[in-house]
C-alpha cells in the first residue's frame, strides 16, 4: 500500500472512531488517545492529520456541509418557499442530515460551549447554512421580519421538534412545514389532493 493511501485510511479511521466515541461518550469526554485507541492507530498518528480535537471536529463540519450541499443538487430541491413541497423538502433534509449525523451535531454543540473559537466557527457554519436559504425567501411577498430574523427563526423552528422526542419524524416534518409555511405566507397550508 502506498504511503498516501495509508495516510488516507488512517485519517478515515480516526474520523470514524471519533464519531463512534462522540456518540457514546460525547465530545467533551473523549480524549485524543481514546480516538486513536478506538481507531487501532498509534497515539502520535492523530497529530499527523489533525492539530487537535477541534480540527478533527472542523473536518466533520466540512463533511456535514458537503452532505447538505449534495441535497441541494437534487431534482427534488425547489427554492420557492411559497410552495409547501419546497419547505417540506428542506425540513425533511434538515432532519435526515441531523439524524444521520447526530453524534457530530452533539459534538459541535458541546465544543461550542467550551471554546469561543469553535463557537465562532460553528456560528459561521450555521449562518452559512441559513444564508443558503435566503434566496428561497425572495419568492415570499411579505416576510414576517427581515430576512436575517426570518432565517434565524426558521432555524430555531426546524430544531424545535427535537425537544419532543416522542413525536415521529414524519409528523415532526409535517408540523414544522406547516408552521414555516404559515409564518412565511400568512395563509393556511393548502390542502393536498
mmCIF file with all atom_site columns, C-alpha atoms in Angstrom:
data_model
loop_
_atom_site.group_PDB
_atom_site.id
_atom_site.type_symbol
_atom_site.label_atom_id
_atom_site.label_alt_id
_atom_site.label_comp_id
_atom_site.label_asym_id
_atom_site.label_entity_id
_atom_site.label_seq_id
_atom_site.pdbx_PDB_ins_code
_atom_site.Cartn_x
_atom_site.Cartn_y
_atom_site.Cartn_z
_atom_site.occupancy
_atom_site.B_iso_or_equiv
_atom_site.pdbx_formal_charge
_atom_site.auth_seq_id
_atom_site.auth_comp_id
_atom_site.auth_asym_id
_atom_site.auth_atom_id
_atom_site.pdbx_PDB_model_num
ATOM 1   C CA . UNK A 1 1   ? 0.000   0.000  0.000  1.00 0.00 ? 1   UNK A CA 1
ATOM 2   C CA . UNK A 1 2   ? 1.286   3.430  -0.902 1.00 0.00 ? 2   UNK A CA 1
ATOM 3   C CA . UNK A 1 3   ? 2.026   5.957  1.804  1.00 0.00 ? 3   UNK A CA 1
ATOM 4   C CA . UNK A 1 4   ? -0.736  8.337  0.612  1.00 0.00 ? 4   UNK A CA 1
ATOM 5   C CA . UNK A 1 5   ? -3.321  5.529  0.702  1.00 0.00 ? 5   UNK A CA 1
ATOM 6   C CA . UNK A 1 6   ? -2.188  4.504  4.173  1.00 0.00 ? 6   UNK A CA 1
ATOM 7   C CA . UNK A 1 7   ? -2.407  8.109  5.390  1.00 0.00 ? 7   UNK A CA 1
ATOM 8   C CA . UNK A 1 8   ? -5.910  8.432  3.925  1.00 0.00 ? 8   UNK A CA 1
ATOM 9   C CA . UNK A 1 9   ? -7.006  5.194  5.611  1.00 0.00 ? 9   UNK A CA 1
ATOM 10  C CA . UNK A 1 10  ? -5.608  6.371  8.938  1.00 0.00 ? 10  UNK A CA 1
ATOM 11  C CA . UNK A 1 11  ? -7.373  9.730  8.664  1.00 0.00 ? 11  UNK A CA 1
ATOM 12  C CA . UNK A 1 12  ? -10.655 7.991  7.810  1.00 0.00 ? 12  UNK A CA 1
ATOM 13  C CA . UNK A 1 13  ? -10.202 5.522  10.689 1.00 0.00 ? 13  UNK A CA 1
ATOM 14  C CA . UNK A 1 14  ? -9.610  8.383  13.120 1.00 0.00 ? 14  UNK A CA 1
ATOM 15  C CA . UNK A 1 15  ? -12.700 10.266 11.929 1.00 0.00 ? 15  UNK A CA 1
ATOM 16  C CA . UNK A 1 16  ? -14.918 7.173  12.128 1.00 0.00 ? 16  UNK A CA 1
ATOM 17  C CA . UNK A 1 17  ? -13.558 6.311  15.588 1.00 0.00 ? 17  UNK A CA 1
ATOM 18  C CA . UNK A 1 18  ? -14.252 9.859  16.755 1.00 0.00 ? 18  UNK A CA 1
ATOM 19  C CA . UNK A 1 19  ? -17.844 9.648  15.507 1.00 0.00 ? 19  UNK A CA 1
ATOM 20  C CA . UNK A 1 20  ? -18.416 6.401  17.404 1.00 0.00 ? 20  UNK A CA 1
ATOM 21  C CA . UNK A 1 21  ? -16.928 7.815  20.589 1.00 0.00 ? 21  UNK A CA 1
ATOM 22  C CA . UNK A 1 22  ? -18.782 11.110 20.305 1.00 0.00 ? 22  UNK A CA 1
ATOM 23  C CA . UNK A 1 23  ? -21.978 9.058  20.015 1.00 0.00 ? 23  UNK A CA 1
ATOM 24  C CA . UNK A 1 24  ? -21.285 7.052  23.168 1.00 0.00 ? 24  UNK A CA 1
ATOM 25  C CA . UNK A 1 25  ? -19.209 9.411  25.335 1.00 0.00 ? 25  UNK A CA 1
ATOM 26  C CA . UNK A 1 26  ? -19.757 12.852 23.885 1.00 0.00 ? 26  UNK A CA 1
ATOM 27  C CA . UNK A 1 27  ? -17.138 15.239 22.602 1.00 0.00 ? 27  UNK A CA 1
ATOM 28  C CA . UNK A 1 28  ? -16.124 16.604 25.983 1.00 0.00 ? 28  UNK A CA 1
ATOM 29  C CA . UNK A 1 29  ? -15.494 13.151 27.471 1.00 0.00 ? 29  UNK A CA 1
ATOM 30  C CA . UNK A 1 30  ? -13.463 11.852 24.524 1.00 0.00 ? 30  UNK A CA 1
ATOM 31  C CA . UNK A 1 31  ? -9.687  12.260 24.527 1.00 0.00 ? 31  UNK A CA 1
ATOM 32  C CA . UNK A 1 32  ? -7.372  12.059 21.540 1.00 0.00 ? 32  UNK A CA 1
ATOM 33  C CA . UNK A 1 33  ? -5.899  8.860  22.982 1.00 0.00 ? 33  UNK A CA 1
ATOM 34  C CA . UNK A 1 34  ? -9.413  7.380  23.122 1.00 0.00 ? 34  UNK A CA 1
ATOM 35  C CA . UNK A 1 35  ? -9.838  8.141  19.428 1.00 0.00 ? 35  UNK A CA 1
ATOM 36  C CA . UNK A 1 36  ? -6.505  6.599  18.430 1.00 0.00 ? 36  UNK A CA 1
ATOM 37  C CA . UNK A 1 37  ? -7.161  3.504  20.538 1.00 0.00 ? 37  UNK A CA 1
ATOM 38  C CA . UNK A 1 38  ? -10.650 3.108  19.032 1.00 0.00 ? 38  UNK A CA 1
ATOM 39  C CA . UNK A 1 39  ? -9.157  3.512  15.551 1.00 0.00 ? 39  UNK A CA 1
ATOM 40  C CA . UNK A 1 40  ? -6.405  0.988  16.300 1.00 0.00 ? 40  UNK A CA 1
ATOM 41  C CA . UNK A 1 41  ? -3.723  3.550  15.492 1.00 0.00 ? 41  UNK A CA 1
ATOM 42  C CA . UNK A 1 42  ? -0.664  4.834  17.313 1.00 0.00 ? 42  UNK A CA 1
ATOM 43  C CA . UNK A 1 43  ? -1.329  7.831  19.554 1.00 0.00 ? 43  UNK A CA 1
ATOM 44  C CA . UNK A 1 44  ? 1.032   10.067 17.589 1.00 0.00 ? 44  UNK A CA 1
ATOM 45  C CA . UNK A 1 45  ? -0.701  9.300  14.288 1.00 0.00 ? 45  UNK A CA 1
ATOM 46  C CA . UNK A 1 46  ? -3.541  11.611 15.230 1.00 0.00 ? 46  UNK A CA 1
ATOM 47  C CA . UNK A 1 47  ? -1.290  14.650 15.051 1.00 0.00 ? 47  UNK A CA 1
ATOM 48  C CA . UNK A 1 48  ? -0.143  13.746 11.546 1.00 0.00 ? 48  UNK A CA 1
ATOM 49  C CA . UNK A 1 49  ? -3.693  14.537 10.445 1.00 0.00 ? 49  UNK A CA 1
ATOM 50  C CA . UNK A 1 50  ? -5.156  16.965 12.976 1.00 0.00 ? 50  UNK A CA 1
ATOM 51  C CA . UNK A 1 51  ? -3.723  19.633 15.273 1.00 0.00 ? 51  UNK A CA 1
ATOM 52  C CA . UNK A 1 52  ? -6.258  18.615 17.925 1.00 0.00 ? 52  UNK A CA 1
ATOM 53  C CA . UNK A 1 53  ? -9.837  17.525 18.541 1.00 0.00 ? 53  UNK A CA 1
ATOM 54  C CA . UNK A 1 54  ? -11.198 20.867 17.346 1.00 0.00 ? 54  UNK A CA 1
ATOM 55  C CA . UNK A 1 55  ? -9.512  20.438 13.967 1.00 0.00 ? 55  UNK A CA 1
ATOM 56  C CA . UNK A 1 56  ? -10.995 16.946 13.659 1.00 0.00 ? 56  UNK A CA 1
ATOM 57  C CA . UNK A 1 57  ? -14.369 18.424 14.508 1.00 0.00 ? 57  UNK A CA 1
ATOM 58  C CA . UNK A 1 58  ? -13.884 21.048 11.791 1.00 0.00 ? 58  UNK A CA 1
ATOM 59  C CA . UNK A 1 59  ? -13.310 18.165 9.346  1.00 0.00 ? 59  UNK A CA 1
ATOM 60  C CA . UNK A 1 60  ? -16.636 16.677 10.491 1.00 0.00 ? 60  UNK A CA 1
ATOM 61  C CA . UNK A 1 61  ? -18.250 20.078 9.993  1.00 0.00 ? 61  UNK A CA 1
ATOM 62  C CA . UNK A 1 62  ? -16.893 20.165 6.428  1.00 0.00 ? 62  UNK A CA 1
ATOM 63  C CA . UNK A 1 63  ? -18.300 16.674 5.876  1.00 0.00 ? 63  UNK A CA 1
ATOM 64  C CA . UNK A 1 64  ? -21.688 17.817 7.153  1.00 0.00 ? 64  UNK A CA 1
ATOM 65  C CA . UNK A 1 65  ? -21.664 20.834 4.836  1.00 0.00 ? 65  UNK A CA 1
ATOM 66  C CA . UNK A 1 66  ? -20.823 18.586 1.860  1.00 0.00 ? 66  UNK A CA 1
ATOM 67  C CA . UNK A 1 67  ? -23.750 16.288 2.690  1.00 0.00 ? 67  UNK A CA 1
ATOM 68  C CA . UNK A 1 68  ? -26.099 19.271 2.850  1.00 0.00 ? 68  UNK A CA 1
ATOM 69  C CA . UNK A 1 69  ? -24.764 20.579 -0.456 1.00 0.00 ? 69  UNK A CA 1
ATOM 70  C CA . UNK A 1 70  ? -25.466 17.240 -2.156 1.00 0.00 ? 70  UNK A CA 1
ATOM 71  C CA . UNK A 1 71  ? -29.138 17.502 -1.202 1.00 0.00 ? 71  UNK A CA 1
ATOM 72  C CA . UNK A 1 72  ? -29.288 20.976 -2.755 1.00 0.00 ? 72  UNK A CA 1
ATOM 73  C CA . UNK A 1 73  ? -28.152 19.479 -6.066 1.00 0.00 ? 73  UNK A CA 1
ATOM 74  C CA . UNK A 1 74  ? -31.054 17.040 -6.442 1.00 0.00 ? 74  UNK A CA 1
ATOM 75  C CA . UNK A 1 75  ? -34.061 17.225 -8.748 1.00 0.00 ? 75  UNK A CA 1
ATOM 76  C CA . UNK A 1 76  ? -36.412 17.290 -5.728 1.00 0.00 ? 76  UNK A CA 1
ATOM 77  C CA . UNK A 1 77  ? -34.872 20.531 -4.475 1.00 0.00 ? 77  UNK A CA 1
ATOM 78  C CA . UNK A 1 78  ? -37.104 23.559 -5.042 1.00 0.00 ? 78  UNK A CA 1
ATOM 79  C CA . UNK A 1 79  ? -36.308 27.057 -3.910 1.00 0.00 ? 79  UNK A CA 1
ATOM 80  C CA . UNK A 1 80  ? -39.736 28.732 -3.901 1.00 0.00 ? 80  UNK A CA 1
ATOM 81  C CA . UNK A 1 81  ? -40.864 28.936 -0.278 1.00 0.00 ? 81  UNK A CA 1
ATOM 82  C CA . UNK A 1 82  ? -44.408 29.808 -1.330 1.00 0.00 ? 82  UNK A CA 1
ATOM 83  C CA . UNK A 1 83  ? -44.578 26.111 -2.296 1.00 0.00 ? 83  UNK A CA 1
ATOM 84  C CA . UNK A 1 84  ? -45.187 23.834 0.706  1.00 0.00 ? 84  UNK A CA 1
ATOM 85  C CA . UNK A 1 85  ? -43.344 20.993 -1.044 1.00 0.00 ? 85  UNK A CA 1
ATOM 86  C CA . UNK A 1 86  ? -40.206 23.135 -1.198 1.00 0.00 ? 86  UNK A CA 1
ATOM 87  C CA . UNK A 1 87  ? -40.422 23.845 2.520  1.00 0.00 ? 87  UNK A CA 1
ATOM 88  C CA . UNK A 1 88  ? -41.188 20.196 3.324  1.00 0.00 ? 88  UNK A CA 1
ATOM 89  C CA . UNK A 1 89  ? -38.140 19.067 1.325  1.00 0.00 ? 89  UNK A CA 1
ATOM 90  C CA . UNK A 1 90  ? -35.836 21.401 3.257  1.00 0.00 ? 90  UNK A CA 1
ATOM 91  C CA . UNK A 1 91  ? -37.285 20.437 6.625  1.00 0.00 ? 91  UNK A CA 1
ATOM 92  C CA . UNK A 1 92  ? -37.033 16.711 5.789  1.00 0.00 ? 92  UNK A CA 1
ATOM 93  C CA . UNK A 1 93  ? -33.435 17.088 4.614  1.00 0.00 ? 93  UNK A CA 1
ATOM 94  C CA . UNK A 1 94  ? -32.577 19.018 7.772  1.00 0.00 ? 94  UNK A CA 1
ATOM 95  C CA . UNK A 1 95  ? -33.995 16.212 9.888  1.00 0.00 ? 95  UNK A CA 1
ATOM 96  C CA . UNK A 1 96  ? -32.337 13.452 7.867  1.00 0.00 ? 96  UNK A CA 1
ATOM 97  C CA . UNK A 1 97  ? -28.909 15.073 7.940  1.00 0.00 ? 97  UNK A CA 1
ATOM 98  C CA . UNK A 1 98  ? -29.149 15.887 11.630 1.00 0.00 ? 98  UNK A CA 1
ATOM 99  C CA . UNK A 1 99  ? -30.412 12.391 12.496 1.00 0.00 ? 99  UNK A CA 1
ATOM 100 C CA . UNK A 1 100 ? -27.728 10.626 10.453 1.00 0.00 ? 100 UNK A CA 1
ATOM 101 C CA . UNK A 1 101 ? -25.029 12.900 11.870 1.00 0.00 ? 101 UNK A CA 1
ATOM 102 C CA . UNK A 1 102 ? -26.390 13.191 15.407 1.00 0.00 ? 102 UNK A CA 1
ATOM 103 C CA . UNK A 1 103 ? -23.036 12.455 17.125 1.00 0.00 ? 103 UNK A CA 1
ATOM 104 C CA . UNK A 1 104 ? -21.369 15.164 15.065 1.00 0.00 ? 104 UNK A CA 1
ATOM 105 C CA . UNK A 1 105 ? -24.164 17.629 15.831 1.00 0.00 ? 105 UNK A CA 1
ATOM 106 C CA . UNK A 1 106 ? -23.881 16.886 19.550 1.00 0.00 ? 106 UNK A CA 1
ATOM 107 C CA . UNK A 1 107 ? -20.100 17.248 19.412 1.00 0.00 ? 107 UNK A CA 1
ATOM 108 C CA . UNK A 1 108 ? -20.417 20.582 17.605 1.00 0.00 ? 108 UNK A CA 1
ATOM 109 C CA . UNK A 1 109 ? -22.747 21.966 20.266 1.00 0.00 ? 109 UNK A CA 1
ATOM 110 C CA . UNK A 1 110 ? -20.540 20.671 23.104 1.00 0.00 ? 110 UNK A CA 1
ATOM 111 C CA . UNK A 1 111 ? -17.356 22.098 21.588 1.00 0.00 ? 111 UNK A CA 1
ATOM 112 C CA . UNK A 1 112 ? -19.063 25.462 21.090 1.00 0.00 ? 112 UNK A CA 1
ATOM 113 C CA . UNK A 1 113 ? -19.835 25.552 24.817 1.00 0.00 ? 113 UNK A CA 1
ATOM 114 C CA . UNK A 1 114 ? -16.200 25.299 25.873 1.00 0.00 ? 114 UNK A CA 1
ATOM 115 C CA . UNK A 1 115 ? -14.327 27.052 23.073 1.00 0.00 ? 115 UNK A CA 1
ATOM 116 C CA . UNK A 1 116 ? -15.045 30.603 21.984 1.00 0.00 ? 116 UNK A CA 1
ATOM 117 C CA . UNK A 1 117 ? -13.057 29.990 18.796 1.00 0.00 ? 117 UNK A CA 1
ATOM 118 C CA . UNK A 1 118 ? -15.084 26.936 17.955 1.00 0.00 ? 118 UNK A CA 1
ATOM 119 C CA . UNK A 1 119 ? -18.313 28.710 18.923 1.00 0.00 ? 119 UNK A CA 1
ATOM 120 C CA . UNK A 1 120 ? -17.484 31.311 16.253 1.00 0.00 ? 120 UNK A CA 1
ATOM 121 C CA . UNK A 1 121 ? -16.677 28.564 13.736 1.00 0.00 ? 121 UNK A CA 1
ATOM 122 C CA . UNK A 1 122 ? -19.951 26.789 14.464 1.00 0.00 ? 122 UNK A CA 1
ATOM 123 C CA . UNK A 1 123 ? -21.933 30.039 14.250 1.00 0.00 ? 123 UNK A CA 1
ATOM 124 C CA . UNK A 1 124 ? -20.346 30.816 10.862 1.00 0.00 ? 124 UNK A CA 1
ATOM 125 C CA . UNK A 1 125 ? -21.359 27.335 9.690  1.00 0.00 ? 125 UNK A CA 1
ATOM 126 C CA . UNK A 1 126 ? -24.937 27.739 10.931 1.00 0.00 ? 126 UNK A CA 1
ATOM 127 C CA . UNK A 1 127 ? -25.159 31.210 9.405  1.00 0.00 ? 127 UNK A CA 1
ATOM 128 C CA . UNK A 1 128 ? -23.853 29.936 6.029  1.00 0.00 ? 128 UNK A CA 1
ATOM 129 C CA . UNK A 1 129 ? -26.426 27.145 6.070  1.00 0.00 ? 129 UNK A CA 1
ATOM 130 C CA . UNK A 1 130 ? -29.223 29.629 6.743  1.00 0.00 ? 130 UNK A CA 1
ATOM 131 C CA . UNK A 1 131 ? -27.914 32.146 4.213  1.00 0.00 ? 131 UNK A CA 1
ATOM 132 C CA . UNK A 1 132 ? -28.145 29.436 1.565  1.00 0.00 ? 132 UNK A CA 1
ATOM 133 C CA . UNK A 1 133 ? -31.895 29.698 2.130  1.00 0.00 ? 133 UNK A CA 1
ATOM 134 C CA . UNK A 1 134 ? -32.054 33.477 1.746  1.00 0.00 ? 134 UNK A CA 1
ATOM 135 C CA . UNK A 1 135 ? -32.774 33.213 -1.977 1.00 0.00 ? 135 UNK A CA 1
ATOM 136 C CA . UNK A 1 136 ? -35.659 30.883 -1.199 1.00 0.00 ? 136 UNK A CA 1
ATOM 137 C CA . UNK A 1 137 ? -37.348 33.732 0.638  1.00 0.00 ? 137 UNK A CA 1
ATOM 138 C CA . UNK A 1 138 ? -37.260 36.004 -2.422 1.00 0.00 ? 138 UNK A CA 1
ATOM 139 C CA . UNK A 1 139 ? -40.499 34.384 -3.611 1.00 0.00 ? 139 UNK A CA 1
ATOM 140 C CA . UNK A 1 140 ? -42.342 35.291 -0.417 1.00 0.00 ? 140 UNK A CA 1
ATOM 141 C CA . UNK A 1 141 ? -44.277 38.550 -0.778 1.00 0.00 ? 141 UNK A CA 1
ATOM 142 C CA . UNK A 1 142 ? -44.423 39.838 2.788  1.00 0.00 ? 142 UNK A CA 1
ATOM 143 C CA . UNK A 1 143 ? -41.833 38.306 5.057  1.00 0.00 ? 143 UNK A CA 1
ATOM 144 C CA . UNK A 1 144 ? -42.856 38.392 8.711  1.00 0.00 ? 144 UNK A CA 1
ATOM 145 C CA . UNK A 1 145 ? -39.498 40.035 9.587  1.00 0.00 ? 145 UNK A CA 1
ATOM 146 C CA . UNK A 1 146 ? -36.161 40.886 7.996  1.00 0.00 ? 146 UNK A CA 1
ATOM 147 C CA . UNK A 1 147 ? -34.506 38.112 6.004  1.00 0.00 ? 147 UNK A CA 1
ATOM 148 C CA . UNK A 1 148 ? -31.927 37.555 8.767  1.00 0.00 ? 148 UNK A CA 1
ATOM 149 C CA . UNK A 1 149 ? -34.553 37.403 11.515 1.00 0.00 ? 149 UNK A CA 1
ATOM 150 C CA . UNK A 1 150 ? -36.800 35.175 9.412  1.00 0.00 ? 150 UNK A CA 1
ATOM 151 C CA . UNK A 1 151 ? -33.914 32.775 8.727  1.00 0.00 ? 151 UNK A CA 1
ATOM 152 C CA . UNK A 1 152 ? -32.924 32.683 12.392 1.00 0.00 ? 152 UNK A CA 1
ATOM 153 C CA . UNK A 1 153 ? -36.499 31.913 13.466 1.00 0.00 ? 153 UNK A CA 1
ATOM 154 C CA . UNK A 1 154 ? -36.832 29.261 10.749 1.00 0.00 ? 154 UNK A CA 1
ATOM 155 C CA . UNK A 1 155 ? -33.645 27.611 12.008 1.00 0.00 ? 155 UNK A CA 1
ATOM 156 C CA . UNK A 1 156 ? -34.981 27.562 15.562 1.00 0.00 ? 156 UNK A CA 1
ATOM 157 C CA . UNK A 1 157 ? -38.310 26.223 14.345 1.00 0.00 ? 157 UNK A CA 1
ATOM 158 C CA . UNK A 1 158 ? -36.633 23.355 12.489 1.00 0.00 ? 158 UNK A CA 1
ATOM 159 C CA . UNK A 1 159 ? -34.769 22.396 15.664 1.00 0.00 ? 159 UNK A CA 1
ATOM 160 C CA . UNK A 1 160 ? -37.812 22.656 17.936 1.00 0.00 ? 160 UNK A CA 1
ATOM 161 C CA . UNK A 1 161 ? -39.380 19.220 17.288 1.00 0.00 ? 161 UNK A CA 1
ATOM 162 C CA . UNK A 1 162 ? -36.200 17.631 18.643 1.00 0.00 ? 162 UNK A CA 1
ATOM 163 C CA . UNK A 1 163 ? -37.470 18.801 22.035 1.00 0.00 ? 163 UNK A CA 1
ATOM 164 C CA . UNK A 1 164 ? -40.377 16.380 21.570 1.00 0.00 ? 164 UNK A CA 1
ATOM 165 C CA . UNK A 1 165 ? -38.603 13.040 21.067 1.00 0.00 ? 165 UNK A CA 1
ATOM 166 C CA . UNK A 1 166 ? -41.912 11.131 21.172 1.00 0.00 ? 166 UNK A CA 1
ATOM 167 C CA . UNK A 1 167 ? -43.039 12.936 18.007 1.00 0.00 ? 167 UNK A CA 1
ATOM 168 C CA . UNK A 1 168 ? -42.459 10.640 15.000 1.00 0.00 ? 168 UNK A CA 1
ATOM 169 C CA . UNK A 1 169 ? -40.142 12.157 12.409 1.00 0.00 ? 169 UNK A CA 1
ATOM 170 C CA . UNK A 1 170 ? -42.753 12.208 9.642  1.00 0.00 ? 170 UNK A CA 1
ATOM 171 C CA . UNK A 1 171 ? -45.138 14.114 11.889 1.00 0.00 ? 171 UNK A CA 1
ATOM 172 C CA . UNK A 1 172 ? -42.355 16.456 13.044 1.00 0.00 ? 172 UNK A CA 1
ATOM 173 C CA . UNK A 1 173 ? -41.512 17.263 9.415  1.00 0.00 ? 173 UNK A CA 1
ATOM 174 C CA . UNK A 1 174 ? -45.158 17.894 8.552  1.00 0.00 ? 174 UNK A CA 1
ATOM 175 C CA . UNK A 1 175 ? -45.871 20.060 11.612 1.00 0.00 ? 175 UNK A CA 1
ATOM 176 C CA . UNK A 1 176 ? -42.697 22.089 11.085 1.00 0.00 ? 176 UNK A CA 1
ATOM 177 C CA . UNK A 1 177 ? -43.532 22.526 7.388  1.00 0.00 ? 177 UNK A CA 1
ATOM 178 C CA . UNK A 1 178 ? -46.992 23.804 8.276  1.00 0.00 ? 178 UNK A CA 1
ATOM 179 C CA . UNK A 1 179 ? -45.632 26.266 10.841 1.00 0.00 ? 179 UNK A CA 1
ATOM 180 C CA . UNK A 1 180 ? -42.992 27.640 8.493  1.00 0.00 ? 180 UNK A CA 1
ATOM 181 C CA . UNK A 1 181 ? -45.403 27.837 5.562  1.00 0.00 ? 181 UNK A CA 1
ATOM 182 C CA . UNK A 1 182 ? -47.956 29.784 7.571  1.00 0.00 ? 182 UNK A CA 1
ATOM 183 C CA . UNK A 1 183 ? -45.325 32.070 9.110  1.00 0.00 ? 183 UNK A CA 1
ATOM 184 C CA . UNK A 1 184 ? -43.885 32.914 5.706  1.00 0.00 ? 184 UNK A CA 1
ATOM 185 C CA . UNK A 1 185 ? -47.013 33.094 3.623  1.00 0.00 ? 185 UNK A CA 1
ATOM 186 C CA . UNK A 1 186 ? -49.593 34.321 6.123  1.00 0.00 ? 186 UNK A CA 1
ATOM 187 C CA . UNK A 1 187 ? -52.160 31.773 4.984  1.00 0.00 ? 187 UNK A CA 1
ATOM 188 C CA . UNK A 1 188 ? -53.241 28.309 5.947  1.00 0.00 ? 188 UNK A CA 1
ATOM 189 C CA . UNK A 1 189 ? -51.401 25.422 4.438  1.00 0.00 ? 189 UNK A CA 1
ATOM 190 C CA . UNK A 1 190 ? -53.057 24.349 1.152  1.00 0.00 ? 190 UNK A CA 1
ATOM 191 C CA . UNK A 1 191 ? -54.844 21.041 1.318  1.00 0.00 ? 191 UNK A CA 1
ATOM 192 C CA . UNK A 1 192 ? -53.429 18.304 -0.865 1.00 0.00 ? 192 UNK A CA 1
ATOM 193 C CA . UNK A 1 193 ? -55.456 16.069 -3.071 1.00 0.00 ? 193 UNK A CA 1
#
